[in-house]
XYZ file of C-alpha atoms in Angstrom:
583
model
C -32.456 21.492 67.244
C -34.253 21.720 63.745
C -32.015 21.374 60.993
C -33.886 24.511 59.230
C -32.728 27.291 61.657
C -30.263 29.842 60.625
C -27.224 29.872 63.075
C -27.722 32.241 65.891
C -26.893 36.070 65.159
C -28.330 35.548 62.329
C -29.871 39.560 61.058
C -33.034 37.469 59.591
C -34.793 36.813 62.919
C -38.132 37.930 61.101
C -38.217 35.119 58.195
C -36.880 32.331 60.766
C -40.059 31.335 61.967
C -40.939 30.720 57.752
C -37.645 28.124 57.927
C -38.543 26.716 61.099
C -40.247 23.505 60.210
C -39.910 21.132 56.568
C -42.168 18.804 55.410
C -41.093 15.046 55.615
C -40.657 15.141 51.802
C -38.174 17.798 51.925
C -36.161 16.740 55.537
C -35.498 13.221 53.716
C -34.392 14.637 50.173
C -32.586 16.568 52.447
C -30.946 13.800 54.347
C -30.575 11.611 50.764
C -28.559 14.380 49.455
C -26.570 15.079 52.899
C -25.539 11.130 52.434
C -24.117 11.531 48.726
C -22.805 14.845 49.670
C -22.134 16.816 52.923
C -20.680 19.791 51.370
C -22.645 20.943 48.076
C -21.637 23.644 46.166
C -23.324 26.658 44.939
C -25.177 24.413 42.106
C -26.219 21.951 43.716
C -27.569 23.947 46.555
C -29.205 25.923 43.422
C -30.776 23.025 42.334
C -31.880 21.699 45.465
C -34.222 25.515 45.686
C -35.609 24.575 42.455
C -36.741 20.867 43.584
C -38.108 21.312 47.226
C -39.185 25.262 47.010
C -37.046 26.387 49.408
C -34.375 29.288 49.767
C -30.859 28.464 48.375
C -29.637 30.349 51.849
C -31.888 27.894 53.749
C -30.767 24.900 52.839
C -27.108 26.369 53.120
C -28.347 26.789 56.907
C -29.333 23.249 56.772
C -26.060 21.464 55.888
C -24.280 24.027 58.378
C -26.293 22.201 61.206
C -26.721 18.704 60.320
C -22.654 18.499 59.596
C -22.352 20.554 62.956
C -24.695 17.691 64.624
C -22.683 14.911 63.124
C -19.597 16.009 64.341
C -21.010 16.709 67.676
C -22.306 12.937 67.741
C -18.961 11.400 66.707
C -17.012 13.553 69.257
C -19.634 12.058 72.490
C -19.204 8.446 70.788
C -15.266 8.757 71.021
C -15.536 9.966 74.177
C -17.517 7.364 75.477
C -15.612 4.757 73.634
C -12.069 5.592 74.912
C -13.636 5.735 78.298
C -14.872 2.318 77.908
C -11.200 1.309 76.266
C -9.437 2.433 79.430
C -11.945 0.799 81.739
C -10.969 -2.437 80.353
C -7.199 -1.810 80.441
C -7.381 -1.145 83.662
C -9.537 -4.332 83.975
C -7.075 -6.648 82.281
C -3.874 -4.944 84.298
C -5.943 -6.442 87.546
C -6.995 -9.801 85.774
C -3.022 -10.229 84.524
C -2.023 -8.846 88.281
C -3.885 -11.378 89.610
C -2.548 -14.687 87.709
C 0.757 -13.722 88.229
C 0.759 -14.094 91.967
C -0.095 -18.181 91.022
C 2.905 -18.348 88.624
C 5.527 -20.911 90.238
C 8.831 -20.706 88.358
C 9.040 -23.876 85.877
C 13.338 -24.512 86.538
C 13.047 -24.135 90.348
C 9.336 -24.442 91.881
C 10.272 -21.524 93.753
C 7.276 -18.421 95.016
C 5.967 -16.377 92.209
C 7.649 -12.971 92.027
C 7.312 -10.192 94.604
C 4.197 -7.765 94.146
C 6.093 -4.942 94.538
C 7.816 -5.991 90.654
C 3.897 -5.693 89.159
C 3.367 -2.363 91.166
C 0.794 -0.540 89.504
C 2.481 2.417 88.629
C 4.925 0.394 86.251
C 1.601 -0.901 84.202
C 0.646 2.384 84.045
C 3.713 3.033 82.313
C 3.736 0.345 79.773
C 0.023 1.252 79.192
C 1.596 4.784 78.085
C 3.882 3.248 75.842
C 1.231 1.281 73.723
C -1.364 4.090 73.594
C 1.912 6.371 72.221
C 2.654 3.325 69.876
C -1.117 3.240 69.056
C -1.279 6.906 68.493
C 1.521 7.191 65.952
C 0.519 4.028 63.881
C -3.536 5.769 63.529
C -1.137 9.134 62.559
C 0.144 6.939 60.109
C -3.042 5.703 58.713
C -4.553 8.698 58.765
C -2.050 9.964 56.181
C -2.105 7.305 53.805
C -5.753 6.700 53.808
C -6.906 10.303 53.592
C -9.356 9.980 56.902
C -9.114 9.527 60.508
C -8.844 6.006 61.966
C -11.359 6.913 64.542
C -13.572 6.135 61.513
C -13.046 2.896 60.120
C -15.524 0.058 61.150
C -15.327 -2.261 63.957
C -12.715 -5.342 63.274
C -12.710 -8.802 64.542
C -11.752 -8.684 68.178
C -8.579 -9.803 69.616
C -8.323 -11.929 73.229
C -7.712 -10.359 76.071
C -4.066 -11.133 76.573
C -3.227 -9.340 73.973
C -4.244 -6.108 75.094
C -6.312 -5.148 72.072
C -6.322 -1.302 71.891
C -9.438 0.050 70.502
C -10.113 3.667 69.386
C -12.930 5.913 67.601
C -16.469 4.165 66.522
C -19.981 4.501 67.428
C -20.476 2.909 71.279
C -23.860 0.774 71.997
C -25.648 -2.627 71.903
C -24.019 -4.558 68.858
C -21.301 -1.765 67.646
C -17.334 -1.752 68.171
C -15.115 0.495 67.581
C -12.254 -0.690 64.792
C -9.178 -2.699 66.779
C -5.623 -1.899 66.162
C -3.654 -5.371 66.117
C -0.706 -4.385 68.003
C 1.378 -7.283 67.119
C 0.681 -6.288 63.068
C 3.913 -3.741 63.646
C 6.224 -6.441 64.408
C 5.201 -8.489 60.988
C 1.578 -8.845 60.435
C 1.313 -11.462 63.509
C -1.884 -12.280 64.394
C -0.676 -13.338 67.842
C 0.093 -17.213 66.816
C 3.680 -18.070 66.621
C 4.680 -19.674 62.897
C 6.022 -22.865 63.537
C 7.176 -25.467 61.278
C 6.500 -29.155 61.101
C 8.391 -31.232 63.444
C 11.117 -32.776 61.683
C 10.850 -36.700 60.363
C 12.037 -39.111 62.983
C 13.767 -42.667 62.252
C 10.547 -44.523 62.735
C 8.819 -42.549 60.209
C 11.417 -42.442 57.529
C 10.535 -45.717 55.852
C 6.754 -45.258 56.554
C 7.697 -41.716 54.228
C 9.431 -43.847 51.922
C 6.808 -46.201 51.038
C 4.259 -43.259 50.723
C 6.918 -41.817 47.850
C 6.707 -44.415 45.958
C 3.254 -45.228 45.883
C 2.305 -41.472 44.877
C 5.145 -41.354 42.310
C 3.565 -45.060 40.710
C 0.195 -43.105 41.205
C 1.454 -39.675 39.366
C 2.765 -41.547 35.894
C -0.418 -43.590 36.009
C -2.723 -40.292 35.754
C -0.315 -38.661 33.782
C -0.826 -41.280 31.127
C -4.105 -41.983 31.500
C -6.592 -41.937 28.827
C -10.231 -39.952 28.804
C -12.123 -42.466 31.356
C -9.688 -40.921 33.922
C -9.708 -37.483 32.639
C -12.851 -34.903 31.568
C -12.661 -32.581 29.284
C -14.208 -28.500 29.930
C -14.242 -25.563 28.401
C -11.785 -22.840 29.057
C -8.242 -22.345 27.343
C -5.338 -24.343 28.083
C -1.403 -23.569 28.689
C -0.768 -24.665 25.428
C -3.530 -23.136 23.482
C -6.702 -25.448 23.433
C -9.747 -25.024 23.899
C -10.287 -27.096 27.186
C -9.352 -28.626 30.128
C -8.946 -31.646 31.593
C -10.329 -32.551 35.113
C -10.364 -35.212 37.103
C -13.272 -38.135 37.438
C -13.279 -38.625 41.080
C -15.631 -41.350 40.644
C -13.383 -43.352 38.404
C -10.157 -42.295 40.496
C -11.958 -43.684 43.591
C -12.808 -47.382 42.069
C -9.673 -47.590 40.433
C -7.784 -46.009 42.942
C -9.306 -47.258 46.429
C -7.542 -46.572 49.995
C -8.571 -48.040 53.342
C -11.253 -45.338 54.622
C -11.144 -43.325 51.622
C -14.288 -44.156 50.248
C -16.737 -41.380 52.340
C -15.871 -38.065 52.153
C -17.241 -35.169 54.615
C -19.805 -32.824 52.692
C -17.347 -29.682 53.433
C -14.596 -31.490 51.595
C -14.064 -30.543 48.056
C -11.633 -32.245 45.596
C -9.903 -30.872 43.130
C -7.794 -32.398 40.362
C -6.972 -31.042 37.267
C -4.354 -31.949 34.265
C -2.061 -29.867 31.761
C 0.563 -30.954 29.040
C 2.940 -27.722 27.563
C 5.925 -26.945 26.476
C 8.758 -24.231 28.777
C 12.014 -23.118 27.565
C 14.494 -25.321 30.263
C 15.830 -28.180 30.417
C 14.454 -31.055 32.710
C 17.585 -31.190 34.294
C 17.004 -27.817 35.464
C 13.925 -28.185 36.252
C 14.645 -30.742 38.399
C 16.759 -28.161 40.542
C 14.518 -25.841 40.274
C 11.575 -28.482 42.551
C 13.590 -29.563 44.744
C 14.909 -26.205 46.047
C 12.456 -24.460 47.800
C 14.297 -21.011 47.550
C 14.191 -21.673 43.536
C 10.617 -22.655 43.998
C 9.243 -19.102 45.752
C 11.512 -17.594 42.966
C 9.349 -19.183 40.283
C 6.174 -19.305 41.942
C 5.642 -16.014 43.430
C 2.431 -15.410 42.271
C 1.120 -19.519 44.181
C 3.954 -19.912 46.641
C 4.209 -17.381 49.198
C 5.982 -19.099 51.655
C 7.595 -22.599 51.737
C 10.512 -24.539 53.633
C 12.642 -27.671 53.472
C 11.745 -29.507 56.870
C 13.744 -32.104 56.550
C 15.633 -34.345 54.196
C 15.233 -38.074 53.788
C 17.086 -39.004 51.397
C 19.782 -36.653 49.205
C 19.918 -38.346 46.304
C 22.430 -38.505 43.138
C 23.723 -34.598 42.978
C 20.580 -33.884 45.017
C 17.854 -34.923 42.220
C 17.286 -38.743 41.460
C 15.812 -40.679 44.198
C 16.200 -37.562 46.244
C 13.086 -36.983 49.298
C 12.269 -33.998 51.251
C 9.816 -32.830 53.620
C 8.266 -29.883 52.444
C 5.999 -27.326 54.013
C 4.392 -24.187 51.689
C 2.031 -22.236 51.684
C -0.195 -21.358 48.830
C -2.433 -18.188 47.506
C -4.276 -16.195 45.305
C -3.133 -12.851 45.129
C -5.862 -10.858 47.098
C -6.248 -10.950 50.797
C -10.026 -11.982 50.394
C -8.877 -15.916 49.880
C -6.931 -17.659 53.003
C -4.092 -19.216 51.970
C -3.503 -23.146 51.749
C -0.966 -24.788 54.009
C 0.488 -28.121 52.846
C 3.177 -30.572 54.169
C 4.112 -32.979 52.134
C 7.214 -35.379 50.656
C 8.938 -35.025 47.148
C 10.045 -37.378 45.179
C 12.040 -36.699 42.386
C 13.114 -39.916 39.859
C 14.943 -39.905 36.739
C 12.783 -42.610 34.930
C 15.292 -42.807 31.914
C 17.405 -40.586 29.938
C 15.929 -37.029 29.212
C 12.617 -38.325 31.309
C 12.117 -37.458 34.837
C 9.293 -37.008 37.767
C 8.401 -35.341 40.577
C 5.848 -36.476 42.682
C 4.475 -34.892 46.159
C 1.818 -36.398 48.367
C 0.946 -34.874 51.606
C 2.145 -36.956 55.273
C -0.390 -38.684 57.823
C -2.786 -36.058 58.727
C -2.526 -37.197 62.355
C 1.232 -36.363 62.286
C 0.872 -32.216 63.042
C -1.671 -32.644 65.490
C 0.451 -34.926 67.602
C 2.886 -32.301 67.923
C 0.131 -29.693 68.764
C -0.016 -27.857 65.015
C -3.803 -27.069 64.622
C -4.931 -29.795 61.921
C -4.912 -29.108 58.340
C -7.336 -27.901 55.438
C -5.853 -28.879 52.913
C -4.189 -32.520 51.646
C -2.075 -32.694 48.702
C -3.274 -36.770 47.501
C -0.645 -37.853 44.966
C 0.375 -35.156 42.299
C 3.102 -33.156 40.461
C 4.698 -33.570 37.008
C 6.356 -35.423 34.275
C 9.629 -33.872 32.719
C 10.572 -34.933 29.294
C 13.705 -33.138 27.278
C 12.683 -31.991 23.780
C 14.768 -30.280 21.087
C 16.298 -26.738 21.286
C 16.459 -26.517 25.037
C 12.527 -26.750 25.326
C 11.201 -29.456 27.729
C 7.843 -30.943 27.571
C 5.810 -30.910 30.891
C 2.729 -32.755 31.961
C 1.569 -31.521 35.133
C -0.893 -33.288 37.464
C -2.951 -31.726 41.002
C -5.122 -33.035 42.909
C -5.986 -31.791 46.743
C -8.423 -32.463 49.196
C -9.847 -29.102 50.801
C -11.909 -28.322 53.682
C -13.565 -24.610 53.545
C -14.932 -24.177 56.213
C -15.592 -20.669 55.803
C -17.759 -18.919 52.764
C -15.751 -17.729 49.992
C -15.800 -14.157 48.779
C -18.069 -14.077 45.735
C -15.714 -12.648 43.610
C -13.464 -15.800 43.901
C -16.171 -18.370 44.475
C -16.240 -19.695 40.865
C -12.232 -19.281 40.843
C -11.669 -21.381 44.371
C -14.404 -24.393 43.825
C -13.832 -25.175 40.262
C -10.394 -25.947 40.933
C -8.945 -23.586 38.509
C -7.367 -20.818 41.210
C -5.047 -24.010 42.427
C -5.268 -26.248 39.150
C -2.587 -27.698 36.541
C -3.202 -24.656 34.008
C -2.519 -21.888 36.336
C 0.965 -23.815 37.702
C 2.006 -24.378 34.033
C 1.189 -20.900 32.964
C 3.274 -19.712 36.092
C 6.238 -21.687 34.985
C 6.493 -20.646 31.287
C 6.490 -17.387 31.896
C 9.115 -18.103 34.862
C 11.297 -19.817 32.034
C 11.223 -16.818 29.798
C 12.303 -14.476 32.770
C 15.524 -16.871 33.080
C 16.382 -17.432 29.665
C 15.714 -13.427 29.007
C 18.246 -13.089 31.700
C 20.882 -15.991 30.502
C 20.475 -14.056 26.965
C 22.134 -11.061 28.141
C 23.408 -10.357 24.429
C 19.874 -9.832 22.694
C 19.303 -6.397 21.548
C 16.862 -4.151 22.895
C 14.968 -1.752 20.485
C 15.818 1.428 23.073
C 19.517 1.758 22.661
C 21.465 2.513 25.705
C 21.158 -0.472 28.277
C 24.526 -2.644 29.000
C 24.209 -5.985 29.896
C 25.465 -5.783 33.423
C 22.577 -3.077 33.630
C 19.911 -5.599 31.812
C 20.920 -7.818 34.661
C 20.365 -5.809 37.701
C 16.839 -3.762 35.983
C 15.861 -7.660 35.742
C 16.727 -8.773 39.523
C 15.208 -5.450 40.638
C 11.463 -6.399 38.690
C 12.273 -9.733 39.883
C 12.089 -8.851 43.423
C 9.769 -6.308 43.298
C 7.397 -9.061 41.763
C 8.027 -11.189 44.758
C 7.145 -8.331 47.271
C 4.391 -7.394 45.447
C 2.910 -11.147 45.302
C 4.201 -11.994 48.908
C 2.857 -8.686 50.166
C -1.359 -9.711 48.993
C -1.054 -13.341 51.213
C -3.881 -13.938 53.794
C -2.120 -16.815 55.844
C -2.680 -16.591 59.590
C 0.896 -14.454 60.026
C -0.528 -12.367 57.825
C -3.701 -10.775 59.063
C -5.890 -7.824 57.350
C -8.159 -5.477 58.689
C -11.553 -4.667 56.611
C -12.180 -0.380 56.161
C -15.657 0.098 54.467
C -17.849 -1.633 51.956
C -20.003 -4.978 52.198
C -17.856 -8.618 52.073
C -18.040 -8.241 48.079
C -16.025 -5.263 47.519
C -14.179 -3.960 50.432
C -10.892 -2.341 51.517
C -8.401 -3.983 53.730
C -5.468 -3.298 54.993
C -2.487 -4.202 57.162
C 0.938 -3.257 58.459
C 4.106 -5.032 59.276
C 7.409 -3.831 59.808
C 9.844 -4.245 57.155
C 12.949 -6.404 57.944
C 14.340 -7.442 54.386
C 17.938 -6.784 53.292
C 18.396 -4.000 51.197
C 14.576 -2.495 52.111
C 14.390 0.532 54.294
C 13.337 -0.158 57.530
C 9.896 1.313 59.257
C 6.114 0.151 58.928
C 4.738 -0.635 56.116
C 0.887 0.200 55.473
C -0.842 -1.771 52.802
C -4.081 -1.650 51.103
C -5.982 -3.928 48.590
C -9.334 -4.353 47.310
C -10.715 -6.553 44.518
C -13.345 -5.211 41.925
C -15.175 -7.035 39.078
C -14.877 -5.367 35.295
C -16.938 -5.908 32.618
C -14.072 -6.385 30.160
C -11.904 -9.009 29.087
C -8.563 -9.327 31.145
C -6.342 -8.614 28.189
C -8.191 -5.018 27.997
C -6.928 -4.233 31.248
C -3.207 -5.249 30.986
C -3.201 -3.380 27.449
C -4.146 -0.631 29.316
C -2.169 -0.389 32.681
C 1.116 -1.158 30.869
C 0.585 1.666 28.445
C 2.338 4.628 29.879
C 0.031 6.928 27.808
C -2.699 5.911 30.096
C -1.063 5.292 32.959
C -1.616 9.110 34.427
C -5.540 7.857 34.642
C -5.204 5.518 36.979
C -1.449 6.148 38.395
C -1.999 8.555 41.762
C 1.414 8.859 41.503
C 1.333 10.315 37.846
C -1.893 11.991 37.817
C -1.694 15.259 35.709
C 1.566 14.426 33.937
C 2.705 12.651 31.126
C 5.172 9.235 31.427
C 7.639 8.763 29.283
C 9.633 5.207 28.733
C 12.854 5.707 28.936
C 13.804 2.228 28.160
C 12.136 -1.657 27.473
C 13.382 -4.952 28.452
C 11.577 -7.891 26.516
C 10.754 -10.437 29.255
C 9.155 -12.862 27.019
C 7.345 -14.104 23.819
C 4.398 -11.697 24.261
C 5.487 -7.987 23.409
C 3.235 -6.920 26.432
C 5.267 -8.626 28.741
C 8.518 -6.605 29.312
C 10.372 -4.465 32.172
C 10.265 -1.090 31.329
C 11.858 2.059 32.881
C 9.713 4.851 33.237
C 10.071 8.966 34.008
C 7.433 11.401 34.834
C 7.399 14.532 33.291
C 5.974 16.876 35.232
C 4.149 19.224 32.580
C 4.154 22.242 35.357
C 7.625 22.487 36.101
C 8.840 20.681 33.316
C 12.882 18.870 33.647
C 15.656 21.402 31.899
């Protein structure tokens, strides 16, 4: 069919033969523009005339015909595409069939089950319930993301026993259609079970022990050390210098030597870093505050997005001197483009004296998960954490040391690949600038007294606005992890700048249940970060960027201070909607 022919019917039969053919200059200006945009309006159709010679009405015939052909292709590629889908259903029903006549039961070595319980017309069934379950959740993403999912490009493929269920896409040598993770509706499962670290048995209590105290003797020494341990680089510390200090792994290494630790594998990147500031809590608090793991997430949200007490070793005096745990966490950067870091590792926390204490964390054998089948890990905490002095007026001084050992064995998005091997996304500064603004959440919400410069807010409603932000910060932070429960599925765009999304099923007290669809991308401005939190936090910009707001103006009902800086505060906000404006 040429792409210049008015539709049939048409009452111009005597000019069609003058529209029948375009030169090659005009068919790809043609196409160019069809790209950009499939439906142009009278203007650009206008302008279009001017630039190739031809009839506005012509190319209006044009556009009619090449959308009519694209739709036409799409429609033949689904076909052929679900046709392929069922195929291998059907395939893997036969395959699964098949193995189950071998299964002996485990308890009694008895026969496999009867055939007539994997009948045919019972898989046929199930079958029906997934493609229903299938067809609801691409309803559901259809709606949120404003396009079909029969669309969205091929994913990474799932194995066959979990009976990936693939829809839409262009068929042929080298294209997929986009995969629907099944198991994402029960909690963003990519099909592996989470499992913990086995817990510490007696023979390896003492071996723990020993490890404790070496990394905690380890921790003061870099703590105190002078500048042939420690480098100096630009950037801006916690406490408001210019630089920051990183570690000399040469000069760790001779001073510092283990049995085998002298050769390193190419893909294995250190990274050790050091910061000294001041928070507003006490050390004794602090001290709490490490060695509870729920605390931890709470003041972490933005590193921590999961971690566990495996076991404890030794429960020390009220749970803090000469206490040791087994810890497992995981850690991110808020963006699904950068897997997350799993660690296991003891803490050690030891008041050193009066008003002085330490916490020190070094990861276990890295033989010890793989004995009990975990896959083995990427990452190895070597001996770190933090120094805890008491100053005046409830401040505490703290000197915070990390250092890790990680494999990346993958490439690393190019938007983060500066952040991730410099050391800074996991370093000192960003921990220490976590926990001072932490502090200044709790003591904002100890000081339930302090006035607030929009009248009307109690202090039993201070309280709850402040556990609300609180946990809507920790959904929001928990919500952008890439760990292997936690899988996302690439839209559009190149590996730079790209859409993903995923869905789990929401479980938490107090949230209404159902699936939750989320979406993130990552972009790169050309303006310093303080620009941009200036201007999302001011609610006479916010209907720019708000979807939620666009069109009307936001008014603050009333502000929270959260903090030193005015900028950080929780604020309540109402939309007034300038159409049908409130009476």
């Amino acid at each position: 069919m040429d792409f210049g022919e008015e539709p049939e019917g048409s009452d111009s039969q005597r000019r069609r033969k003058r529209y029948h053919r375009h030169t090659p200059r005009q068919i790809q200006q043609l196409e160019a523009m069809f790209k950009e945009c499939p439906h142009p309006d009278e203007n650009q159709r206008a302008q279009l005339s001017r630039e190739l010679g031809l009839e506005p009405r012509q190319i209006k015939f044009w556009f009619q015909n090449r959308r009519t052909q694209m739709k036409a292709q799409h429609e033949r590629a689904d076909n052929c595409f679900l046709r392929a889908e069922n195929d291998k259903i059907r395939c893997e029903n036969i395959a699964i069939r098949e193995a189950l006549k071998n299964v002996i039961c485990p308890t009694c070595g008895g026969p496999p089950v009867g055939e007539d319980y994997f009948d045919e017309q019972k898989l046929r069934m199930e079958n029906a319930r997934l493609k229903e379950e299938l067809d609801r959740v691409s309803n559901l993403t259809s709606k949120y993301l404003g396009r079909p999912f029969t669309q969205l490009p091929p994913a990474t493929p799932m194995s066959v026993s979990s009976l990936d269920l693939s829809v839409g896409g262009m068929s042929g040598p080298g294209l997929g259609g986009p995969s629907l993770d099944l198991d994402l509706i029960s909690g963003g499962s990519s099909g592996i079970p989470f499992q913990l670290p086995a817990p510490v048995s007696d023979m390896e209590r003492p071996m723990m022990a020993e490890m404790a105290t070496r990394a905690m003797d380890e921790l003061i020494r870099l703590a105190q050390a002078g500048d042939h341990m420690w480098s100096k680089s630009p950037g801006g510390g916690v406490s408001g210098g210019d630089t920051r200090e990183t570690l000399n792994v040469d000069t760790y290494d001779s001073i510092f030597s283990k049995p085998g630790g002298s050769y390193r594998a190419p893909s294995i990147n250190v990274e050790g870093s050091r910061e000294s500031c001041l928070v507003l809590m006490s050390a004794v608090a602090l001290a709490d505050v490490f060695m509870d793991t729920n605390k931890w997430m709470e003041f972490f949200p933005s590193i921590v997005s999961k971690a566990h007490t495996i076991d404890v070793l030794v429960n020390g005096m009220g749970g803090r001197s000469e206490s040791l745990i087994l810890m497992y966490e995981e850690l991110h950067i808020m963006t699904p483009a950068v897997p997350t870091r799993e660690v296991s590792f003891v803490r050690y926390c030891r008041q050193i004296e009066q008003g002085l204490w330490a916490i020190a964390d070094v990861s276990v054998d890295l033989q010890r998960d793989a004995h009990f089948g975990a896959p083995p890990p990427r990452s190895r905490r070597l001996p770190s954490g933090c120094l805890i002095a008491d100053m005046a007026n409830g401040y505490s001084k703290v000197t915070w040391v990390e250092h890790m050992e990680v494999e990346e064995k993958n490439p690393i998005n190019v938007l983060y690949r500066d952040l991730v091997l410099s050391g800074a996304a996991f370093g000192a500064h960003r921990w220490l600038a976590a926990l001072q603004r932490a502090c200044e959440r709790y003591s904002s919400l100890v000081a339930l007294g302090v006035p607030h410069h929009i009248a009307g807010v109690t202090p039993e409603g201070k309280r709850s606005m402040m556990k609300l932000s609180q946990r809507m910060v920790n959904s929001f932070c928990s919500s952008l992890g890439a760990s292997q429960m936690h899988q996302w599925t690439t839209l559009s765009g190149s590996n730079e700048v790209s859409v993903r999304v995923t869905m789990h099923r929401s479980t938490d007290p107090g949230q209404p249940n159902g699936v939750v669809l989320s979406a993130a991308t990552s972009i790169w401005l050309p303006v310093p970060c303080d620009h941009v939190f200036a201007f999302v936090r001011d609610e006479n910009t916010r209907s720019q960027w708000d979807v939620l707001s666009h069109g009307n103006q936001v008014q603050e009902v009333s502000r929270i201070p959260n903090g030193s800086n005015p900028g950080n505060c929780i604020s309540l906000l109402r939309v007034i909607n300038l159409i049908n404006p409130p009476p």
